[in-house]
PDB file of C-alpha atoms in Angstrom:
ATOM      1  CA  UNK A   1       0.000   0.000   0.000  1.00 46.00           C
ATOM      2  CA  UNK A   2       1.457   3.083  -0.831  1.00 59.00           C
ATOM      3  CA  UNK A   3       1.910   6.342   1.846  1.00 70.00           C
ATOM      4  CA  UNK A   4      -1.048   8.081   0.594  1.00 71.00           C
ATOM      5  CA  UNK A   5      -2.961   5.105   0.639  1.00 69.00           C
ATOM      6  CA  UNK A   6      -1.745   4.605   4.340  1.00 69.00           C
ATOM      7  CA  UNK A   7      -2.432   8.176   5.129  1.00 71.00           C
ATOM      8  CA  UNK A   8      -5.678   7.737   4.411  1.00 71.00           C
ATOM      9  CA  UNK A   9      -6.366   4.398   6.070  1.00 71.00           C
ATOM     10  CA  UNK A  10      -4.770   6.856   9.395  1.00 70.00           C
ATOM     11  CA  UNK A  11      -7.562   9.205   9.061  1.00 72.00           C
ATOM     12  CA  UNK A  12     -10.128   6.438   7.990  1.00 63.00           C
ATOM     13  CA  UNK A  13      -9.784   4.849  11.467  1.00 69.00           C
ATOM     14  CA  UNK A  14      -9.265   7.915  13.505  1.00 64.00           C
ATOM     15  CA  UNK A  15     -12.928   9.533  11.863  1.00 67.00           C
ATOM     16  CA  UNK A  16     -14.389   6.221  12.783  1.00 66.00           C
ATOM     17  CA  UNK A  17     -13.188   6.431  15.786  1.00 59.00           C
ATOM     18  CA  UNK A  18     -15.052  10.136  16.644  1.00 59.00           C
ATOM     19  CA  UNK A  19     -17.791   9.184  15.181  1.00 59.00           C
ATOM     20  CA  UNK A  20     -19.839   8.986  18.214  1.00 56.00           C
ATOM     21  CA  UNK A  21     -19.177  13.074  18.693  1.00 58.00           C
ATOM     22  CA  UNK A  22     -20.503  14.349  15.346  1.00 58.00           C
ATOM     23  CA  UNK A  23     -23.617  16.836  14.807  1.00 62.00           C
ATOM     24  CA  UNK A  24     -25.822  16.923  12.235  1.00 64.00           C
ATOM     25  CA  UNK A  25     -23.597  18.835   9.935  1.00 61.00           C
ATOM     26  CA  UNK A  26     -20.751  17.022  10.622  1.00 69.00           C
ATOM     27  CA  UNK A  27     -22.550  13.549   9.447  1.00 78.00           C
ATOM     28  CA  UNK A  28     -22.616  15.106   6.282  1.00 79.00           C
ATOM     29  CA  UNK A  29     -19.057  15.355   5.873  1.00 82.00           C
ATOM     30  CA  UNK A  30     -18.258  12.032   7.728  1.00 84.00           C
ATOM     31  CA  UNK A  31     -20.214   9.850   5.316  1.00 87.00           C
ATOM     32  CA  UNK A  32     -19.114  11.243   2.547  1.00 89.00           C
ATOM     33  CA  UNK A  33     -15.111  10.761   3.628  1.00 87.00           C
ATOM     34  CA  UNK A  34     -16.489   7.283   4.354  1.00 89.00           C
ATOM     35  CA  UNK A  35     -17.720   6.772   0.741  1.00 90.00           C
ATOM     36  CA  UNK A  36     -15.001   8.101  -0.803  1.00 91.00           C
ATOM     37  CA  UNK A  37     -12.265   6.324   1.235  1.00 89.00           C
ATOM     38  CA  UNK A  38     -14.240   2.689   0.496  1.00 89.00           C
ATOM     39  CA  UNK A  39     -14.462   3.885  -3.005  1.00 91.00           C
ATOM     40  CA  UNK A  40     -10.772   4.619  -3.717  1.00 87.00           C
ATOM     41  CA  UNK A  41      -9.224   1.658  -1.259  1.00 85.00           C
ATOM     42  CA  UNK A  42     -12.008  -0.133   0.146  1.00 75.00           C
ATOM     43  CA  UNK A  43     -15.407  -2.288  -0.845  1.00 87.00           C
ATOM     44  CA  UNK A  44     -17.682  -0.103  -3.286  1.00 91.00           C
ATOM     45  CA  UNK A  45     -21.337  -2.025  -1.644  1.00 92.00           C
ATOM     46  CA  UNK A  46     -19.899  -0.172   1.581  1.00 92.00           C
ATOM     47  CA  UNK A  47     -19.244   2.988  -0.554  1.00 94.00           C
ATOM     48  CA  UNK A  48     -22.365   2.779  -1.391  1.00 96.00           C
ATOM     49  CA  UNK A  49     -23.962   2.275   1.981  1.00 94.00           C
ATOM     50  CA  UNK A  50     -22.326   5.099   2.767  1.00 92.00           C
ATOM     51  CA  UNK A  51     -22.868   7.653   0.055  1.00 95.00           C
ATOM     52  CA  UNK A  52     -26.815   6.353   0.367  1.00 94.00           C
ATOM     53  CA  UNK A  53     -27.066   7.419   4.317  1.00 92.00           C
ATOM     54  CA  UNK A  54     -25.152  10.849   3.374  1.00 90.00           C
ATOM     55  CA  UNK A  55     -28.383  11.206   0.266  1.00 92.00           C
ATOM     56  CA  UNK A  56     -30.608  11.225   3.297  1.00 89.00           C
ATOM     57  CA  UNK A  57     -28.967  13.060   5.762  1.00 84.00           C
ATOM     58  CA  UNK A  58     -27.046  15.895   3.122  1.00 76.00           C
ATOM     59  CA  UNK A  59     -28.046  19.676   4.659  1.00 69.00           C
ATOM     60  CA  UNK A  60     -26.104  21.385   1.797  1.00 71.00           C
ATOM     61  CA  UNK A  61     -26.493  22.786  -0.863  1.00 76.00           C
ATOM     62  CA  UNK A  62     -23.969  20.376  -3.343  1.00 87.00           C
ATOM     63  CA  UNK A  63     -25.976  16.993  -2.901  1.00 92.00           C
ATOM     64  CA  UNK A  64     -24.429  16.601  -6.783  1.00 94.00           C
ATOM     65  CA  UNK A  65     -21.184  15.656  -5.530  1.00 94.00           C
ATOM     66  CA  UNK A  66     -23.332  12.659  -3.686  1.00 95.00           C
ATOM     67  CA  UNK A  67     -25.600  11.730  -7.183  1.00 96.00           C
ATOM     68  CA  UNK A  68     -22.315  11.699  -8.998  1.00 96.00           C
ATOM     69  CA  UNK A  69     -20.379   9.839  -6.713  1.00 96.00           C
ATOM     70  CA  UNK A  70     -23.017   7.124  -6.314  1.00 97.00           C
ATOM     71  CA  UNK A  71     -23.190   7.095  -9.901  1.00 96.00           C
ATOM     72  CA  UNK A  72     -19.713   6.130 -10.575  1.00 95.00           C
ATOM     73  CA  UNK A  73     -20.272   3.491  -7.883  1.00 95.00           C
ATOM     74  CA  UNK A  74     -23.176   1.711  -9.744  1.00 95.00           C
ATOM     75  CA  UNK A  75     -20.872   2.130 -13.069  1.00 91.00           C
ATOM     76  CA  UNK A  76     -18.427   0.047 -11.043  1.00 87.00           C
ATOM     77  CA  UNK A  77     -20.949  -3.250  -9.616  1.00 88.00           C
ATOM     78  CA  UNK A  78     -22.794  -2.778 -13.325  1.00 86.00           C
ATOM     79  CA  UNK A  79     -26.376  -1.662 -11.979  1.00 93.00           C
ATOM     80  CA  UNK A  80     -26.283   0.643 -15.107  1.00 95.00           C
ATOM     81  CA  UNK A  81     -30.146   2.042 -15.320  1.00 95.00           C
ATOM     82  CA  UNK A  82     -29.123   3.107 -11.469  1.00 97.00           C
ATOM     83  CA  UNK A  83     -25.890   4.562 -12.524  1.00 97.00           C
ATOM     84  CA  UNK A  84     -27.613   6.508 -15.883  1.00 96.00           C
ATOM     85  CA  UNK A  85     -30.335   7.593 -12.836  1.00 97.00           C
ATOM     86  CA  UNK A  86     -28.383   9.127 -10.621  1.00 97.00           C
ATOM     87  CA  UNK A  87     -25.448  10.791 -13.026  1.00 97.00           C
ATOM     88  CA  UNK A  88     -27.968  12.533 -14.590  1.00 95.00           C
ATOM     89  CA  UNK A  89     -29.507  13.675 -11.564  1.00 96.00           C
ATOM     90  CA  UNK A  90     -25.743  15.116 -10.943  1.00 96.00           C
ATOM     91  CA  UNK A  91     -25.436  16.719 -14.089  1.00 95.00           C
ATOM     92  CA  UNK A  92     -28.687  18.611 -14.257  1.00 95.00           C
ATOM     93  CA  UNK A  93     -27.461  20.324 -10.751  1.00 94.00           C
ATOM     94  CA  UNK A  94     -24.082  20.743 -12.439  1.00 94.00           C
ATOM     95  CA  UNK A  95     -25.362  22.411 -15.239  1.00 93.00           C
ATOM     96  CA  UNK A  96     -27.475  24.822 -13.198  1.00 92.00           C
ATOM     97  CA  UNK A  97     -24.272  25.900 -11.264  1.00 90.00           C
ATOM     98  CA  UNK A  98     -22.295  26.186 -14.392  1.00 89.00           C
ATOM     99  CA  UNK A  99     -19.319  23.929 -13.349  1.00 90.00           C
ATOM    100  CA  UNK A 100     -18.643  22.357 -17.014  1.00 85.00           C
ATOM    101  CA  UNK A 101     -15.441  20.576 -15.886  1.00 84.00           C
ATOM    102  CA  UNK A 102     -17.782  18.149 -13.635  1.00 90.00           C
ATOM    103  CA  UNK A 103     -20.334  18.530 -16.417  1.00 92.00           C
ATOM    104  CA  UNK A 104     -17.578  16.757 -18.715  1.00 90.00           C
ATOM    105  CA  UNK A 105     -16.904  14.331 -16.434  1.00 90.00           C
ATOM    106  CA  UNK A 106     -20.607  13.227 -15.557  1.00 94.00           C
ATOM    107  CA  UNK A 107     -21.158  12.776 -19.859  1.00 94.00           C
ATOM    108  CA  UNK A 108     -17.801  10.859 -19.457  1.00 92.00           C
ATOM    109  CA  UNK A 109     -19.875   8.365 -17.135  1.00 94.00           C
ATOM    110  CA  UNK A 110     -22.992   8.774 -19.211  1.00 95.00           C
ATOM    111  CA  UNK A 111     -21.153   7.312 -22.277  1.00 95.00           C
ATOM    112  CA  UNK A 112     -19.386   4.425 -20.733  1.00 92.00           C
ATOM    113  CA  UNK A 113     -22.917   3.545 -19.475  1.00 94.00           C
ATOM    114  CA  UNK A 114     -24.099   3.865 -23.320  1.00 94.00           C
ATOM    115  CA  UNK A 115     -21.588   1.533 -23.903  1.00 92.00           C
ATOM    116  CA  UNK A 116     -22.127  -0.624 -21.538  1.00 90.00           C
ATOM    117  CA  UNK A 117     -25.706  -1.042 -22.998  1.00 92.00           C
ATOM    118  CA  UNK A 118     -24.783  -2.041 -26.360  1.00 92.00           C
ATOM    119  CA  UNK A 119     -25.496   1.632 -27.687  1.00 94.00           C
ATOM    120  CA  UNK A 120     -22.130   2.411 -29.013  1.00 96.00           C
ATOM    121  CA  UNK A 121     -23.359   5.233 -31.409  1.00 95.00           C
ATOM    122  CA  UNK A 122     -24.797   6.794 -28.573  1.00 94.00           C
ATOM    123  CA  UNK A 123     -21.557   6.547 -26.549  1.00 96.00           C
ATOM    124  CA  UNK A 124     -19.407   7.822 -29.582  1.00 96.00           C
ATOM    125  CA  UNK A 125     -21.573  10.861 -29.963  1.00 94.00           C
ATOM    126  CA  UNK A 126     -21.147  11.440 -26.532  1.00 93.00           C
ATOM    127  CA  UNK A 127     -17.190  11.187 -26.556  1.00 95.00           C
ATOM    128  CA  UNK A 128     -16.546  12.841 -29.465  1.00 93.00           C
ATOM    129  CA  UNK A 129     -19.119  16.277 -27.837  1.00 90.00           C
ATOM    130  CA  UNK A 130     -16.917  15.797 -25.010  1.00 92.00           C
ATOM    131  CA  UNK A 131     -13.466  16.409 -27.233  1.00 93.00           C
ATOM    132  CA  UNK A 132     -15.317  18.927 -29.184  1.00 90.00           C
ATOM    133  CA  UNK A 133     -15.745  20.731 -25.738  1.00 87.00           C
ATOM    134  CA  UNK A 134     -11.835  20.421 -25.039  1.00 89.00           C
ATOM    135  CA  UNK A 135     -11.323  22.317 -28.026  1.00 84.00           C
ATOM    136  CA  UNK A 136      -8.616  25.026 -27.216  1.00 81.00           C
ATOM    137  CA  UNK A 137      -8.062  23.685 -23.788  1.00 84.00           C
ATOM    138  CA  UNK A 138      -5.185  21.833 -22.094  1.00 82.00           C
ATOM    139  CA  UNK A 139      -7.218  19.223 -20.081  1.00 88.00           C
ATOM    140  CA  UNK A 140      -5.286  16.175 -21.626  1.00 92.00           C
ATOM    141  CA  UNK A 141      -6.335  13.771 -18.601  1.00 91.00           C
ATOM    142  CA  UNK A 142     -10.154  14.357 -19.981  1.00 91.00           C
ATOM    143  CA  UNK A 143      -9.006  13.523 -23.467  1.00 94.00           C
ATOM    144  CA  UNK A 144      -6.582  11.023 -22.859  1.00 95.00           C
ATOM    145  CA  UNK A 145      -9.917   9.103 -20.734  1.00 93.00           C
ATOM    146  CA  UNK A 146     -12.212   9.758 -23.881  1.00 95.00           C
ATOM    147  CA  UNK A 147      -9.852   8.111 -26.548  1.00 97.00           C
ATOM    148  CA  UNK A 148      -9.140   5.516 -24.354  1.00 96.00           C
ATOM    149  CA  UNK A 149     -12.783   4.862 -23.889  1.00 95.00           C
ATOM    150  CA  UNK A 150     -13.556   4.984 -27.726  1.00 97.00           C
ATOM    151  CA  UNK A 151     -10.444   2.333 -28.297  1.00 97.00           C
ATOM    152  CA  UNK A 152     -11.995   0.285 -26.235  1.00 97.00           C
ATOM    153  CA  UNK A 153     -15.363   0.506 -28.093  1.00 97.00           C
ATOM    154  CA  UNK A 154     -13.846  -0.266 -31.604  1.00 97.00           C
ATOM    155  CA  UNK A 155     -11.910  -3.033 -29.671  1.00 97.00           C
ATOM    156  CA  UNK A 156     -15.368  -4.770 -28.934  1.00 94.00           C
ATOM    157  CA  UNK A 157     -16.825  -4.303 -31.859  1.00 95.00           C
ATOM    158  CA  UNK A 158     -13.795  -5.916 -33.601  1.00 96.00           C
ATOM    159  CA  UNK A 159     -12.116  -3.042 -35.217  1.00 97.00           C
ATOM    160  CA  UNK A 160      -8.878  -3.907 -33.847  1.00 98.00           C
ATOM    161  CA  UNK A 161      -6.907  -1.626 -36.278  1.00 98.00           C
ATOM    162  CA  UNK A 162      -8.945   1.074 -34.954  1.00 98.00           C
ATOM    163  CA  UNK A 163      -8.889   0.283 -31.076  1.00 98.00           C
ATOM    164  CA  UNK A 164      -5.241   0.502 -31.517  1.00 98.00           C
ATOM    165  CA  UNK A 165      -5.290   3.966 -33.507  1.00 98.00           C
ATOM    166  CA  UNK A 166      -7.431   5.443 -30.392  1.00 98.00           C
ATOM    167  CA  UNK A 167      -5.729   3.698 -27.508  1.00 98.00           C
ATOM    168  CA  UNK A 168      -2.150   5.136 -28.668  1.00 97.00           C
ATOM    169  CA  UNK A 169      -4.229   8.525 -28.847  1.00 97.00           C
ATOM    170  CA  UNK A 170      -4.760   7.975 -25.550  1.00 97.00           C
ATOM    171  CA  UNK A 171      -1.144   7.328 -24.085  1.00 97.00           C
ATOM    172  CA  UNK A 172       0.174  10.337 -26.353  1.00 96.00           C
ATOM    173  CA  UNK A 173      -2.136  12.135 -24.191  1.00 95.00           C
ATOM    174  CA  UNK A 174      -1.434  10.464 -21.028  1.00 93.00           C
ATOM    175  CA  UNK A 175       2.542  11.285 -21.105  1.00 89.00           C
ATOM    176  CA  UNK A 176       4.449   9.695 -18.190  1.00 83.00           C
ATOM    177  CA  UNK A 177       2.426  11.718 -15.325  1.00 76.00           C
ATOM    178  CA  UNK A 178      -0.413   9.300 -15.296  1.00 84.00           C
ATOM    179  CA  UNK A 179      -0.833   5.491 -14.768  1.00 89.00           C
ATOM    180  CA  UNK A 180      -1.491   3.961 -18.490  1.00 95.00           C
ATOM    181  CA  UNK A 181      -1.717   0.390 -17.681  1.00 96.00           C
ATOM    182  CA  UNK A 182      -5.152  -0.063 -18.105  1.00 96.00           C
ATOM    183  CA  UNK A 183      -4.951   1.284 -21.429  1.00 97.00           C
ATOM    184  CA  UNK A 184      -1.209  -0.780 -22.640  1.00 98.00           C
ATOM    185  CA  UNK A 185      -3.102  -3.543 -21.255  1.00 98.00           C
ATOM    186  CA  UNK A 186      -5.615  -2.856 -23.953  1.00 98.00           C
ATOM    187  CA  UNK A 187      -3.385  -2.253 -26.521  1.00 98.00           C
ATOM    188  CA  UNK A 188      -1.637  -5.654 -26.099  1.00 97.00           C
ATOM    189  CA  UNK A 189      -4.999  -7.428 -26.411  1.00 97.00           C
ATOM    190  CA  UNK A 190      -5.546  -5.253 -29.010  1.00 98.00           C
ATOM    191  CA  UNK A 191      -2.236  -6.596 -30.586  1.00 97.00           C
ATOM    192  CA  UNK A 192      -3.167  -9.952 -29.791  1.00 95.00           C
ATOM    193  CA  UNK A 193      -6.186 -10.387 -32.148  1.00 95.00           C
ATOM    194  CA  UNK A 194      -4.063  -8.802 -34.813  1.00 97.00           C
ATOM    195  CA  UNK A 195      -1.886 -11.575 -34.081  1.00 95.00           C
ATOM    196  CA  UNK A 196       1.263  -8.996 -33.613  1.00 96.00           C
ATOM    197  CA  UNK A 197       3.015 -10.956 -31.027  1.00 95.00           C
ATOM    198  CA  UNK A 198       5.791  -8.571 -31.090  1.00 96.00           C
ATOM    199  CA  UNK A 199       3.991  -5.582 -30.429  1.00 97.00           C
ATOM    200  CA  UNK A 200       1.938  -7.398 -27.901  1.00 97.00           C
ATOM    201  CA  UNK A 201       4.637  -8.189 -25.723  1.00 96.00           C
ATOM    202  CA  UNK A 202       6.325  -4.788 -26.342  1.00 97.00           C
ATOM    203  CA  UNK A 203       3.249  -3.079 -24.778  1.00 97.00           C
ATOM    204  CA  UNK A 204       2.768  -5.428 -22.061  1.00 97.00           C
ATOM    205  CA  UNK A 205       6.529  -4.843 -20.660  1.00 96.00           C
ATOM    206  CA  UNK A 206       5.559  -0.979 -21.146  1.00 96.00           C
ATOM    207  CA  UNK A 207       2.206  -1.593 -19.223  1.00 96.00           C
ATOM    208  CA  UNK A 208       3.905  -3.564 -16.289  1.00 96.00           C
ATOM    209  CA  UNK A 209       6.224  -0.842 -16.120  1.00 94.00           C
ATOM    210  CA  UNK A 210       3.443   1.702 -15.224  1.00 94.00           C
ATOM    211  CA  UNK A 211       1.492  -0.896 -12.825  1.00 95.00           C
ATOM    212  CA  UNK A 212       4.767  -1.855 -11.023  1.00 94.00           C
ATOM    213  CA  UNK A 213       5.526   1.636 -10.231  1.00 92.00           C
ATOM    214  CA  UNK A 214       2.165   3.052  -9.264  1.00 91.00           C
ATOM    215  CA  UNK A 215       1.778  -0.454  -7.073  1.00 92.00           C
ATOM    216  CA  UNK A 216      -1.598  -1.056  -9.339  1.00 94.00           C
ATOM    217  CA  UNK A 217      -1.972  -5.030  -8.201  1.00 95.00           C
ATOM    218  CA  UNK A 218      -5.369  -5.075 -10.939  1.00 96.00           C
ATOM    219  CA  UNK A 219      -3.030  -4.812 -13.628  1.00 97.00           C
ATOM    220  CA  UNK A 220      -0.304  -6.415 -12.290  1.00 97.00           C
ATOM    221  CA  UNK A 221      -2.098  -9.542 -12.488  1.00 97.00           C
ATOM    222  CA  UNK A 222      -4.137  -8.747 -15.548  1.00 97.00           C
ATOM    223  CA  UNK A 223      -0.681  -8.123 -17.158  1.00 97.00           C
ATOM    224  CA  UNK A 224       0.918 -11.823 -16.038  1.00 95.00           C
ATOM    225  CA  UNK A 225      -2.151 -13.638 -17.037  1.00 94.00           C
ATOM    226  CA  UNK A 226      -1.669 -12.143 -20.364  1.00 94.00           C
ATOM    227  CA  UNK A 227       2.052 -12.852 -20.501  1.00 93.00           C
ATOM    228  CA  UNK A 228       1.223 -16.074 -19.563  1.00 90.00           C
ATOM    229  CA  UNK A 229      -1.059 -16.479 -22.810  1.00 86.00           C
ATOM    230  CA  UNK A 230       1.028 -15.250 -25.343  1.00 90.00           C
ATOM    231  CA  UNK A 231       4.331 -17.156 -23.835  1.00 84.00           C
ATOM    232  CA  UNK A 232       2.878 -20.504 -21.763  1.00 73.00           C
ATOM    233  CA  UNK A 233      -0.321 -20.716 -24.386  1.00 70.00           C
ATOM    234  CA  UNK A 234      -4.040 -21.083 -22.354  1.00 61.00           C
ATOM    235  CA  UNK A 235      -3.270 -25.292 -22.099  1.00 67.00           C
ATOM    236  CA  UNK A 236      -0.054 -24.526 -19.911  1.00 73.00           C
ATOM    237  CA  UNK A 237      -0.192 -25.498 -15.844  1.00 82.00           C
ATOM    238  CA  UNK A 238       1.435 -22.691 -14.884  1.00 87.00           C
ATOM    239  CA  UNK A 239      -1.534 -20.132 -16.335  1.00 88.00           C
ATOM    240  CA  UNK A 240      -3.808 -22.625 -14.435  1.00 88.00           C
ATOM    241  CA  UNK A 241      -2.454 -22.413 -11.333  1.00 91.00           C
ATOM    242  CA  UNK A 242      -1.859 -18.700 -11.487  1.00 93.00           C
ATOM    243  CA  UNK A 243      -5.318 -18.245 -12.519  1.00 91.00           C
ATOM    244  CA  UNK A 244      -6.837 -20.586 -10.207  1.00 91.00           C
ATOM    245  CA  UNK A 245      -4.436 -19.227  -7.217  1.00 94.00           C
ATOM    246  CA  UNK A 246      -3.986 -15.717  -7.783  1.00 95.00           C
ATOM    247  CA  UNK A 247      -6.235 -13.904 -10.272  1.00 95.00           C
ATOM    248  CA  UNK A 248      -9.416 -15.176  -9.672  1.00 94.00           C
ATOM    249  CA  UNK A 249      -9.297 -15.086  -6.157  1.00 94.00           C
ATOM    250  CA  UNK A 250      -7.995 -11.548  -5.939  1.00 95.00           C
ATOM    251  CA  UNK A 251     -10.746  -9.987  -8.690  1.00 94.00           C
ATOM    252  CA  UNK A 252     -13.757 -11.831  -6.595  1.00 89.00           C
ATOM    253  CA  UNK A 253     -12.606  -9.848  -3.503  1.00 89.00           C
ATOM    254  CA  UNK A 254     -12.628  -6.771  -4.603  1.00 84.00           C
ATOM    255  CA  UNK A 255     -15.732  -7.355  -6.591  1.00 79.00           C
ATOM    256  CA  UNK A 256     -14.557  -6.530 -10.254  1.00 86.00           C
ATOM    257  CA  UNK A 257     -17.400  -8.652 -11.935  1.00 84.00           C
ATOM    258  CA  UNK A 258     -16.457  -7.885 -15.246  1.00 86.00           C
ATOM    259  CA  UNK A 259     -12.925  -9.358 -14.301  1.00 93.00           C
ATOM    260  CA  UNK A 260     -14.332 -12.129 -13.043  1.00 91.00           C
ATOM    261  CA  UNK A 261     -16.827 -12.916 -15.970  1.00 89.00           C
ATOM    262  CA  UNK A 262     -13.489 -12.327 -18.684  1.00 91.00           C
ATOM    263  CA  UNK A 263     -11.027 -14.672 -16.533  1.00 92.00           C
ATOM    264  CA  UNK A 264     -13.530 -17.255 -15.497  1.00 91.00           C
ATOM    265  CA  UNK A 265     -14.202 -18.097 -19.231  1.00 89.00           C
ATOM    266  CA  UNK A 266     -10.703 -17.900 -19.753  1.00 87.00           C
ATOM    267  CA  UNK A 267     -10.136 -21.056 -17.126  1.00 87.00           C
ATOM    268  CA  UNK A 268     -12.898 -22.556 -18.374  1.00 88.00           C
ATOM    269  CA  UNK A 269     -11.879 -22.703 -21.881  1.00 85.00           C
ATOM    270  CA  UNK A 270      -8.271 -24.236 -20.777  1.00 82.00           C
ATOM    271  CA  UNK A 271     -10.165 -26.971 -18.665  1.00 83.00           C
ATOM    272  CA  UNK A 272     -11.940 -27.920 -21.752  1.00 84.00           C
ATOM    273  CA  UNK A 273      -8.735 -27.821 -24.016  1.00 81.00           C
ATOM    274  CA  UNK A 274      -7.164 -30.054 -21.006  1.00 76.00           C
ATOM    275  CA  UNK A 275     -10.016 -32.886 -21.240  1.00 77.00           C
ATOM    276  CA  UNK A 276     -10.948 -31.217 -17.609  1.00 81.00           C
ATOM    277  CA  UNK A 277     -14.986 -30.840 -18.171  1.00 75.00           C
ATOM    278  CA  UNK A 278     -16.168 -30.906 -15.135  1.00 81.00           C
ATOM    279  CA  UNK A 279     -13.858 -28.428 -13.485  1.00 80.00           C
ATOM    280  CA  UNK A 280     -15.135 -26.389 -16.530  1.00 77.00           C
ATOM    281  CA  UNK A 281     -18.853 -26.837 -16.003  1.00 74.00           C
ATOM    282  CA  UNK A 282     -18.075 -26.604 -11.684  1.00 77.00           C
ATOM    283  CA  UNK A 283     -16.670 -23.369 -12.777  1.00 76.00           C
ATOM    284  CA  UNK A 284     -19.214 -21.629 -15.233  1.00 74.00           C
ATOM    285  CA  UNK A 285     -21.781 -22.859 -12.608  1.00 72.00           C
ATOM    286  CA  UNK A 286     -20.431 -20.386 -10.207  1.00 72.00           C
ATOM    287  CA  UNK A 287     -21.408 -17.621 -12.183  1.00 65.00           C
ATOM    288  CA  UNK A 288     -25.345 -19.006 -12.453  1.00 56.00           C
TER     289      UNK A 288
END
């Protein structure tokens, strides 16, 4: 865990701790820290118990903050009609007060969620009003999030060649100031439907890089499973017992379903390849 990850935790505990002594407007505050720390380093349902209570109890004036918080939330554990609900709710307020940065970011959630639903026209309108909004200004984090977001549509739809035109958008943007694992990590999957073995393991030793340093343990596993594709092959032991020991385990904890859902069917389809079918159908039956 890095310090400011530790710093927090400090606080986290000590709040918790003087609970018992806050007043009505303090609750506000004190759920909210709650949410947000459980959010960033903790278990989103608990976020989300927590942002809820601070819905009821908020006395002030930007409840937004709360919508679009609990918004992102239901992005995250896929309850996308509640996620839609709620970010909307946020952006109406944050239209009203004029604060277009948050307004960008709310649209931001809005398209994923398009996406999410299958409408992927609907999402790319979205993302490409959001870059025509950065026009003339130098908010490259925004625009490095939207390409990346629009690689990763043209990634599921197929259009590899196109995913990987969008996604290197995205790390131009990106620079060496910000984390861009998630988005090599995409690129060497990208790569890897192409068939461009070389370039796939070029961009997973410059995605480890980035997860290694910023301590990001998602994609420091997401990064070994795939480096245990490309070199072991999906029949090898060694991606089994990794899988089976390490990945798996790790993205059910923290409740990444989507995770989950990929890397299950991953194991699955090496049972099957190994003659193992009924640790394959044990397997999918968890996720019934």
């Amino acid at each position: 865990m890095d310090n400011q990850a530790d710093l927090a935790k400090q606080l986290y505990l000590e709040i918790e701790d003087l609970s018992c002594y806050n007043d009505n407007f303090s609750n506000d505050f004190y759920y909210r820290f709650c949410g947000l720390y459980n959010y960033l380093y903790g278990d989103l349902e608990l976020s989300l118990n927590y942002y809820k209570i601070a819905e009821k109890l908020s006395i002030r004036e930007d409840i937004e903050e709360v919508y679009y918080q609990i918004g992102l939330i239901y992005t995250r554990l896929e309850n996308i009609s509640l996620s839609t609900y709620y970010t909307a709710k946020a952006l109406t307020r944050y239209e009203i007060n004029m604060n277009y940065k948050i307004c960008k970011n709310c649209n931001l959630t809005l398209a994923v969620n398009y996406r999410k639903m299958g409408e992927n026209e609907k999402a790319l309108r979205k993302y490409r009003a959001i870059l025509n909004g950065l026009s003339g200004t130098a908010d490259n984090r925004l625009r490095a999030k939207v390409y990346h977001n629009i690689g990763f549509i043209h990634f599921q739809t197929g259009s590899m060649v196109k995913a990987v035109e969008f996604l290197n958008k995205s790390i131009f943007y990106k620079g060496d100031s910000s984390d861009s694992s998630n988005t090599y990590y995409l690129l060497a999957k990208s790569f890897l439907e192409l068939n461009k073995i070389d370039a796939v393991m070029e961009n997973i030793k410059k995605g480890k890089k980035y997860s290694n340093n910023n301590n990001n343990r998602d994609y420091i596993i997401k990064f070994q499973i795939l480096e245990h594709l490309v070199e072991d092959g999906a029949q090898s032991p060694i991606f089994e017992k990794y899988m089976q020991n390490i990945a798996l385990p790790y993205f059910r904890k923290i409740k990444d379903r989507t995770t989950v859902l990929e890397f299950t069917k991953l194991l699955a389809e090496h049972y099957e390849k190994n003659n193992k079918y009924k640790s394959a159908y044990l397997l999918l039956k968890k996720l019934l």
